[in-house]
Short mmCIF file of C-alpha atoms in Angstrom, two decimals:
data_model
loop_
_atom_site.label_atom_id
_atom_site.label_comp_id
_atom_site.label_asym_id
_atom_site.label_seq_id
_atom_site.Cartn_x
_atom_site.Cartn_y
_atom_site.Cartn_z
CA UNK G 24 0.00 0.00 0.00
CA UNK G 25 1.43 3.39 -1.00
CA UNK G 26 2.36 5.73 1.82
CA UNK G 27 0.65 9.09 2.11
CA UNK G 28 2.50 12.44 2.22
CA UNK G 29 4.28 13.01 5.52
CA UNK G 30 2.55 9.92 6.91
CA UNK G 31 4.19 9.31 10.27
CA UNK G 32 1.47 7.34 11.98
CA UNK G 33 0.45 10.40 14.01
CA UNK G 34 -2.71 11.24 12.04
CA UNK G 35 -3.41 13.26 8.93
CA UNK G 36 -0.52 15.34 7.56
CA UNK G 37 -0.72 19.16 7.55
CA UNK G 38 -2.30 20.81 4.54
CA UNK G 39 -0.30 23.33 2.50
CA UNK G 40 -2.33 26.33 1.27
CA UNK G 41 -0.60 28.21 -1.57
CA UNK G 42 -2.14 31.66 -2.05
CA UNK G 43 -1.91 33.09 -5.56
CA UNK G 44 -3.65 36.13 -6.98
CA UNK G 45 -3.25 39.16 -9.17
CA UNK G 46 -1.62 42.29 -7.81
CA UNK G 47 -4.13 44.26 -5.74
CA UNK G 48 -6.47 41.32 -5.12
CA UNK G 49 -5.87 41.50 -1.35
CA UNK G 50 -3.72 38.39 -1.17
CA UNK G 51 -1.44 39.62 1.62
CA UNK G 52 -4.39 40.87 3.69
CA UNK G 53 -6.07 37.50 3.17
CA UNK G 54 -2.93 35.77 4.42
CA UNK G 55 -2.96 38.00 7.50
CA UNK G 56 -6.61 37.18 8.23
CA UNK G 57 -6.14 33.42 7.81
CA UNK G 58 -3.00 33.54 9.97
CA UNK G 59 -4.83 35.44 12.73
CA UNK G 60 -7.79 33.05 12.54
CA UNK G 61 -5.58 30.00 13.06
CA UNK G 62 -3.72 31.67 15.93
CA UNK G 63 -7.06 32.44 17.62
CA UNK G 64 -7.84 28.72 17.51
CA UNK G 65 -4.47 27.84 19.06
CA UNK G 66 -3.36 26.24 15.78
CA UNK G 67 -0.57 28.52 14.58
CA UNK G 68 0.38 27.82 10.96
CA UNK G 69 3.85 27.48 9.47
CA UNK G 70 4.21 30.49 7.14
CA UNK G 71 6.42 30.75 4.05
CA UNK G 72 6.90 34.06 2.25
CA UNK G 73 8.04 33.60 -1.36
CA UNK G 74 7.74 37.25 -2.41
CA UNK G 75 11.30 38.67 -2.49
CA UNK G 76 10.19 42.21 -3.46
CA UNK G 77 7.77 42.90 -0.60
CA UNK G 78 9.04 45.55 1.82
CA UNK G 79 7.10 44.36 4.87
CA UNK G 80 4.41 41.80 5.70
CA UNK G 81 1.63 42.12 8.29
CA UNK G 82 2.38 38.59 9.51
CA UNK G 83 5.46 36.82 10.80
CA UNK G 84 7.04 34.29 8.45
CA UNK G 85 8.80 31.14 9.62
CA UNK G 86 10.67 30.92 6.31
CA UNK G 87 11.22 34.10 4.34
CA UNK G 88 12.88 34.22 0.91
CA UNK G 89 14.26 37.66 1.83
CA UNK G 90 16.47 36.08 4.51
CA UNK G 91 18.48 34.17 1.90
CA UNK G 92 18.06 36.21 -1.32
CA UNK G 93 18.60 39.96 -1.69
CA UNK G 94 16.16 41.04 -4.39
CA UNK G 95 17.73 44.44 -5.08
CA UNK G 96 21.22 42.94 -5.22
CA UNK G 97 20.00 40.31 -7.68
CA UNK G 98 18.65 43.04 -9.94
CA UNK G 99 22.00 44.88 -9.83
CA UNK G 100 24.22 41.84 -10.27
CA UNK G 101 22.26 40.40 -13.21
CA UNK G 102 21.10 43.73 -14.71
CA UNK G 103 17.41 42.78 -14.46
CA UNK G 104 14.08 44.53 -14.21
CA UNK G 105 11.52 43.99 -11.42
CA UNK G 106 9.94 40.82 -12.84
CA UNK G 107 13.27 39.35 -13.90
CA UNK G 108 14.62 40.04 -10.41
CA UNK G 109 11.69 38.22 -8.79
CA UNK G 110 12.06 35.26 -11.17
CA UNK G 111 15.82 34.97 -10.59
CA UNK G 112 15.35 35.27 -6.82
CA UNK G 113 12.85 32.40 -6.92
CA UNK G 114 15.26 30.35 -9.02
CA UNK G 115 18.01 30.87 -6.44
CA UNK G 116 15.67 30.05 -3.58
CA UNK G 117 14.45 26.88 -5.31
CA UNK G 118 17.94 25.37 -4.85
CA UNK G 119 17.10 25.11 -1.13
CA UNK G 120 13.80 23.31 -1.64
CA UNK G 121 15.09 20.03 -0.18
CA UNK G 122 16.09 21.78 3.05
CA UNK G 123 12.67 23.47 3.24
CA UNK G 124 10.71 20.26 2.74
CA UNK G 125 12.90 18.38 5.24
CA UNK G 126 12.27 21.13 7.80
CA UNK G 127 8.52 21.06 7.17
CA UNK G 128 8.42 17.27 7.49
CA UNK G 129 10.30 17.52 10.79
CA UNK G 130 7.85 20.15 12.11
CA UNK G 131 4.92 17.94 11.08
CA UNK G 132 6.03 15.28 13.56
CA UNK G 133 6.17 15.39 17.37
CA UNK G 134 9.51 16.53 18.73
CA UNK G 135 10.87 14.24 21.46
CA UNK G 136 13.26 16.97 22.64
CA UNK G 137 10.47 19.58 22.79
CA UNK G 138 7.26 17.70 23.68
CA UNK G 139 5.43 20.96 24.40
CA UNK G 140 5.72 22.01 20.75
CA UNK G 141 2.73 20.76 18.78
CA UNK G 142 3.12 19.47 15.22
CA UNK G 143 1.91 21.95 12.62
CA UNK G 144 -1.56 21.54 11.10
CA UNK G 145 -1.38 24.12 8.33
CA UNK G 146 1.31 25.48 6.00
CA UNK G 147 0.60 28.92 4.48
CA UNK G 148 2.55 29.99 1.40
CA UNK G 149 2.45 33.59 0.16
CA UNK G 150 3.53 34.12 -3.45
CA UNK G 151 4.44 37.18 -5.58
CA UNK G 152 1.61 39.25 -7.04
CA UNK G 153 3.01 38.55 -10.50
CA UNK G 154 1.22 35.22 -10.95
CA UNK G 155 3.02 34.22 -14.13
CA UNK G 156 6.43 34.63 -12.45
CA UNK G 157 5.51 31.94 -9.92
CA UNK G 158 3.02 29.64 -11.66
CA UNK G 159 4.71 29.47 -15.07
CA UNK G 160 8.35 29.40 -13.96
CA UNK G 161 10.53 26.35 -13.39
CA UNK G 162 11.21 27.42 -9.80
CA UNK G 163 7.49 27.69 -9.05
CA UNK G 164 6.91 24.23 -10.48
CA UNK G 165 9.75 22.79 -8.38
CA UNK G 166 8.43 24.39 -5.20
CA UNK G 167 4.83 23.27 -5.81
CA UNK G 168 5.74 19.70 -6.78
CA UNK G 169 8.08 19.39 -3.81
CA UNK G 170 5.32 20.53 -1.45
CA UNK G 171 2.74 18.26 -3.09
CA UNK G 172 5.08 15.25 -2.87
CA UNK G 173 5.11 15.54 0.94
CA UNK G 174 1.87 17.30 1.94
CA UNK G 175 -1.73 17.67 0.66
CA UNK G 176 -1.46 20.94 -1.29
CA UNK G 177 -4.31 23.29 -2.20
CA UNK G 178 -4.20 26.37 -4.46
CA UNK G 179 -6.21 29.36 -3.15
CA UNK G 180 -6.79 31.73 -6.08
CA UNK G 181 -7.63 35.17 -4.65
CA UNK G 182 -9.99 37.28 -6.80
CA UNK G 183 -10.82 40.98 -6.41
CA UNK G 184 -14.64 40.76 -6.35
CA UNK G 185 -15.47 44.44 -7.12
CA UNK G 186 -13.23 44.33 -10.20
CA UNK G 187 -14.93 41.13 -11.42
CA UNK G 188 -18.49 42.47 -11.55
CA UNK G 189 -18.61 42.72 -15.36
CA UNK G 190 -18.96 39.62 -17.51
CA UNK G 191 -15.74 40.27 -19.43
CA UNK G 192 -13.48 40.65 -16.35
CA UNK G 193 -15.24 37.71 -14.68
CA UNK G 194 -14.53 35.50 -17.68
CA UNK G 195 -10.91 36.70 -17.80
CA UNK G 196 -10.45 35.66 -14.17
CA UNK G 197 -12.05 32.27 -14.84
CA UNK G 198 -9.74 31.64 -17.78
CA UNK G 199 -6.75 32.56 -15.64
CA UNK G 200 -7.96 30.19 -12.91
CA UNK G 201 -8.43 27.47 -15.53
CA UNK G 202 -4.85 27.87 -16.77
CA UNK G 203 -3.47 27.74 -13.21
CA UNK G 204 -5.51 24.63 -12.40
CA UNK G 205 -4.26 22.70 -15.42
CA UNK G 206 -0.69 23.94 -15.00
CA UNK G 207 -0.35 23.01 -11.33
CA UNK G 208 -2.68 19.97 -11.46
CA UNK G 209 -3.63 20.64 -7.82
CA UNK G 210 -7.02 21.17 -6.11
CA UNK G 211 -8.14 24.82 -6.31
CA UNK G 212 -10.40 27.11 -4.31
CA UNK G 213 -11.69 30.36 -5.80
CA UNK G 214 -11.61 32.96 -3.03
CA UNK G 215 -13.73 35.99 -3.94
CA UNK G 216 -12.17 38.62 -1.69
CA UNK G 217 -13.46 42.04 -0.57
CA UNK G 218 -17.06 40.89 -0.17
CA UNK G 219 -17.56 43.80 2.26
CA UNK G 220 -17.39 46.05 -0.84
CA UNK G 221 -19.20 43.78 -3.35
CA UNK G 222 -21.17 40.65 -2.52
CA UNK G 223 -19.95 37.57 -4.41
CA UNK G 224 -23.44 36.10 -4.86
CA UNK G 225 -23.43 37.16 -8.51
CA UNK G 226 -20.27 35.12 -9.17
CA UNK G 227 -21.76 32.00 -7.56
CA UNK G 228 -24.88 32.41 -9.70
CA UNK G 229 -22.88 32.86 -12.90
CA UNK G 230 -20.84 29.73 -12.15
CA UNK G 231 -23.87 27.55 -11.43
CA UNK G 232 -26.53 28.96 -13.76
CA UNK G 233 -25.64 29.29 -17.42
CA UNK G 234 -28.81 31.23 -18.23
CA UNK G 235 -28.06 33.78 -15.50
CA UNK G 236 -24.68 34.50 -17.07
CA UNK G 237 -26.33 34.81 -20.50
CA UNK G 238 -28.79 37.34 -19.08
CA UNK G 239 -25.94 39.32 -17.50
CA UNK G 240 -24.03 39.21 -20.79
CA UNK G 241 -27.07 40.57 -22.60
CA UNK G 242 -27.41 43.38 -20.07
CA UNK G 243 -23.77 44.37 -20.55
CA UNK G 244 -24.20 44.33 -24.33
CA UNK G 245 -27.24 46.61 -24.06
CA UNK G 246 -25.41 48.94 -21.68
CA UNK G 247 -22.50 49.21 -24.10
CA UNK G 248 -24.86 49.87 -26.99
CA UNK G 249 -26.61 52.66 -25.09
CA UNK G 250 -23.25 54.12 -24.15
CA UNK G 251 -22.41 54.42 -27.83
CA UNK G 252 -19.07 52.64 -27.48
CA UNK G 253 -18.82 49.04 -28.59
CA UNK G 254 -17.17 46.85 -25.99
CA UNK G 255 -17.06 49.61 -23.40
CA UNK G 256 -15.42 47.45 -20.77
CA UNK G 257 -18.48 45.42 -19.76
CA UNK G 258 -19.53 42.66 -22.13
CA UNK G 259 -19.13 44.10 -25.56
CA UNK G 260 -21.12 43.15 -28.61
CA UNK G 261 -20.50 41.33 -31.84
CA UNK G 262 -17.36 39.21 -31.70
CA UNK G 263 -16.70 39.83 -27.98
CA UNK G 264 -20.20 38.83 -26.97
CA UNK G 265 -20.03 35.68 -29.05
CA UNK G 266 -16.63 34.82 -27.58
CA UNK G 267 -17.83 35.24 -23.98
CA UNK G 268 -20.88 33.15 -24.75
CA UNK G 269 -18.75 30.32 -26.16
CA UNK G 270 -16.28 30.43 -23.27
CA UNK G 271 -19.07 30.25 -20.70
CA UNK G 272 -20.23 27.01 -22.31
CA UNK G 273 -16.70 25.63 -22.38
CA UNK G 274 -16.04 26.45 -18.70
CA UNK G 275 -19.20 24.82 -17.40
CA UNK G 276 -17.36 21.54 -16.76
CA UNK G 277 -14.41 23.45 -15.30
CA UNK G 278 -16.65 25.03 -12.62
CA UNK G 279 -17.71 21.61 -11.36
CA UNK G 280 -14.15 20.89 -10.15
CA UNK G 281 -13.81 24.11 -8.15
CA UNK G 282 -14.87 25.29 -4.72
CA UNK G 283 -15.95 28.90 -4.45
CA UNK G 284 -16.10 30.98 -1.25
CA UNK G 285 -16.71 34.65 -0.55
CA UNK G 286 -14.39 36.23 2.01
CA UNK G 287 -13.84 39.66 3.48
CA UNK G 288 -10.24 39.86 4.61
CA UNK G 289 -10.95 43.17 6.33
CA UNK G 290 -13.93 41.95 8.40
CA UNK G 291 -13.03 38.27 8.63
CA UNK G 292 -16.33 36.98 7.25
CA UNK G 293 -16.26 33.76 5.26
CA UNK G 294 -13.03 32.42 6.77
CA UNK G 295 -14.82 29.42 8.29
CA UNK G 296 -16.30 28.61 4.88
CA UNK G 297 -12.83 28.83 3.40
CA UNK G 298 -11.39 26.27 5.83
CA UNK G 299 -14.36 23.97 5.21
CA UNK G 300 -13.48 24.15 1.52
CA UNK G 301 -9.81 23.48 2.35
CA UNK G 302 -10.78 20.31 4.21
CA UNK G 303 -12.85 19.12 1.24
CA UNK G 304 -9.94 19.78 -1.12
CA UNK G 305 -7.51 18.03 1.23
CA UNK G 306 -9.62 14.90 1.06
CA UNK G 307 -9.89 15.30 -2.72
CA UNK G 308 -6.10 15.58 -2.94
CA UNK G 309 -5.56 12.38 -0.97
CA UNK G 310 -8.22 10.55 -3.00
CA UNK G 311 -7.61 11.75 -6.56
CA UNK G 312 -4.44 13.80 -6.91
CA UNK G 313 -1.87 12.03 -4.73
CA UNK G 314 -2.00 8.64 -6.53
CA UNK G 315 -1.41 10.45 -9.83
CA UNK G 316 1.48 12.43 -8.34
CA UNK G 317 3.00 9.21 -7.05
CA UNK G 318 2.65 7.59 -10.45
CA UNK G 319 4.30 10.54 -12.19
CA UNK G 320 7.10 10.62 -9.61
CA UNK G 321 7.77 6.90 -9.97
CA UNK G 322 7.76 7.28 -13.76
CA UNK G 323 10.33 10.09 -13.56
CA UNK G 324 12.50 8.02 -11.25
CA UNK G 325 12.28 5.03 -13.60
CA UNK G 326 13.16 7.17 -16.64
CA UNK G 327 16.05 8.73 -14.72
CA UNK G 328 17.36 5.29 -13.71
CA UNK G 329 17.13 4.02 -17.29
CA UNK G 330 19.08 7.03 -18.51
CA UNK G 331 21.78 6.46 -15.85
CA UNK G 332 22.00 2.76 -16.71
CA UNK G 333 22.30 3.59 -20.39
CA UNK G 334 25.14 6.02 -19.79
CA UNK G 335 26.83 3.55 -17.44
CA UNK G 336 26.65 0.76 -20.03
CA UNK G 337 28.20 3.04 -22.65
CA UNK G 338 31.02 3.89 -20.26
CA UNK G 339 31.62 0.25 -19.36
CA UNK G 340 31.68 -0.76 -23.04
CA UNK G 341 34.21 1.96 -23.76
CA UNK G 342 36.41 0.79 -20.88
CA UNK G 343 36.06 -2.84 -22.04
CA UNK G 344 37.11 -1.95 -25.58
CA UNK G 345 40.10 -0.04 -24.24
CA UNK G 346 41.11 -2.98 -22.11
CA UNK G 347 40.79 -5.43 -25.03
CA UNK G 348 42.96 -3.17 -27.17
CA UNK G 349 45.63 -3.12 -24.49
CA UNK G 350 45.53 -6.91 -24.17
CA UNK G 351 45.80 -7.30 -27.97
CA UNK G 352 48.85 -5.09 -28.03
CA UNK G 353 50.44 -7.16 -25.28
CA UNK G 354 49.72 -10.41 -27.17
CA UNK G 355 51.30 -9.03 -30.33
CA UNK G 356 54.47 -8.16 -28.45
CA UNK G 357 54.73 -11.68 -26.92
CA UNK G 358 53.57 -13.98 -29.76
CA UNK G 359 55.69 -16.95 -28.60
CA UNK G 360 53.37 -17.76 -25.72
CA UNK G 361 50.91 -20.64 -26.19
CA UNK G 362 47.24 -19.91 -25.56
CA UNK G 363 45.67 -22.19 -22.97
CA UNK G 364 41.90 -22.43 -22.67
CA UNK G 365 41.98 -22.54 -18.89
CA UNK G 366 44.07 -19.36 -18.79
CA UNK G 367 41.54 -17.57 -21.01
CA UNK G 368 38.71 -18.62 -18.74
CA UNK G 369 40.55 -17.32 -15.69
CA UNK G 370 41.25 -14.00 -17.42
CA UNK G 371 37.62 -13.66 -18.50
CA UNK G 372 36.49 -14.42 -14.97
CA UNK G 373 38.86 -11.84 -13.53
CA UNK G 374 37.70 -9.29 -16.11
CA UNK G 375 34.06 -9.94 -15.27
CA UNK G 376 34.73 -9.59 -11.56
CA UNK G 377 36.64 -6.38 -12.10
CA UNK G 378 33.87 -5.04 -14.33
CA UNK G 379 31.17 -6.00 -11.81
CA UNK G 380 33.11 -4.40 -8.97
CA UNK G 381 33.66 -1.23 -10.97
CA UNK G 382 30.01 -1.15 -12.00
CA UNK G 383 28.89 -1.57 -8.39
CA UNK G 384 31.07 1.38 -7.35
CA UNK G 385 29.65 3.55 -10.13
CA UNK G 386 26.10 2.50 -9.28
CA UNK G 387 26.73 3.57 -5.69
CA UNK G 388 28.25 6.83 -6.90
CA UNK G 389 25.26 7.55 -9.13
CA UNK G 390 22.89 7.04 -6.19
CA UNK G 391 20.28 4.70 -7.63
CA UNK G 392 18.87 4.06 -4.19
CA UNK G 393 18.54 7.72 -3.25
CA UNK G 394 14.88 8.64 -2.77
CA UNK G 395 15.52 12.21 -1.62
CA UNK G 396 14.27 15.20 -3.57
CA UNK G 397 17.78 16.16 -4.60
CA UNK G 398 18.70 12.63 -5.69
CA UNK G 399 20.36 13.98 -8.81
CA UNK G 400 23.10 15.48 -6.63
CA UNK G 401 24.08 12.11 -5.12
CA UNK G 402 27.10 11.72 -7.40
CA UNK G 403 28.46 15.06 -6.21
CA UNK G 404 27.86 13.97 -2.62
CA UNK G 405 29.74 10.74 -3.35
CA UNK G 406 32.75 12.63 -4.68
CA UNK G 407 32.68 14.93 -1.67
CA UNK G 408 32.74 11.95 0.71
CA UNK G 409 35.82 10.55 -1.01
CA UNK G 410 37.92 13.60 -0.11
#
């Protein structure tokens, strides 16, 4: 039976909540509210800040990218702009992902030396406001897959509700959420933030009732027509209206795989609903997503092992050919000796033993049995140990 992430026999593993959202969606304020809510329940989370450009955060981070990467110095050293600096900082930080996951796994278990310290129940991850820098980068993929390989991981997509009131901006947000879902392949919760300014009931209705969205789209088209400007930022008419209509049909199946909650980070309303959705997604992760992640991980390990074996065989064949050439040269120099079958057998046996011994040492050096996240670095670790 396959083991579950961070399964230590002490109960369910902590859930990792990765907060993503466009700049200005209230993501940091949402993180603060969720952090305060968990502290009020005597269940303090383990907080990771992955935004290297933020000047200050309204919550305390257990692991902060700014402690190990200087964003401004990265921009100067590599002659980069703001987004390039954030991307490069994440790439540098991703090299420490094995240390981070090992630390999280340790904190998820009871500490015999500090029995008063409770194992963590929740991991909160704050990401940069530039979604594409995190979601579509190699470093973001490494960080997310490393988390998901050890803990149930849920994506919380924060949406600015007042800015999503028109059908066109709503559909744009849904398409962005769709791309994130299929890129990360992790359970997702749509968090409609700032419900104290604009109630999110309209969004729930549009996601569950196709005809309601069609009626709203028609209203926006009529409003644009009365305004005298085609496509005046609401629904548009002509091609835009037809496009929105087609996309709403296409996304109907997509909505069925999402949880949607309305939250006010300022007032704290809806936080309980959010954690109820997190629990549902945690169970969905363990039921549907984790077996697939395990299969993909095992497939990668198998492909990596085959590639190593292939390279090792090439190397051994090259060494064998070199050795045969040296033996042939020695035989040509001493042609007076008589070949004896028993001598050949002994030499072949010795060669096979030497080859097997050499192959065993190279297999150990290449780290075939290493199951750690940074297994690819095992050969470097082997060389270091030989010093």
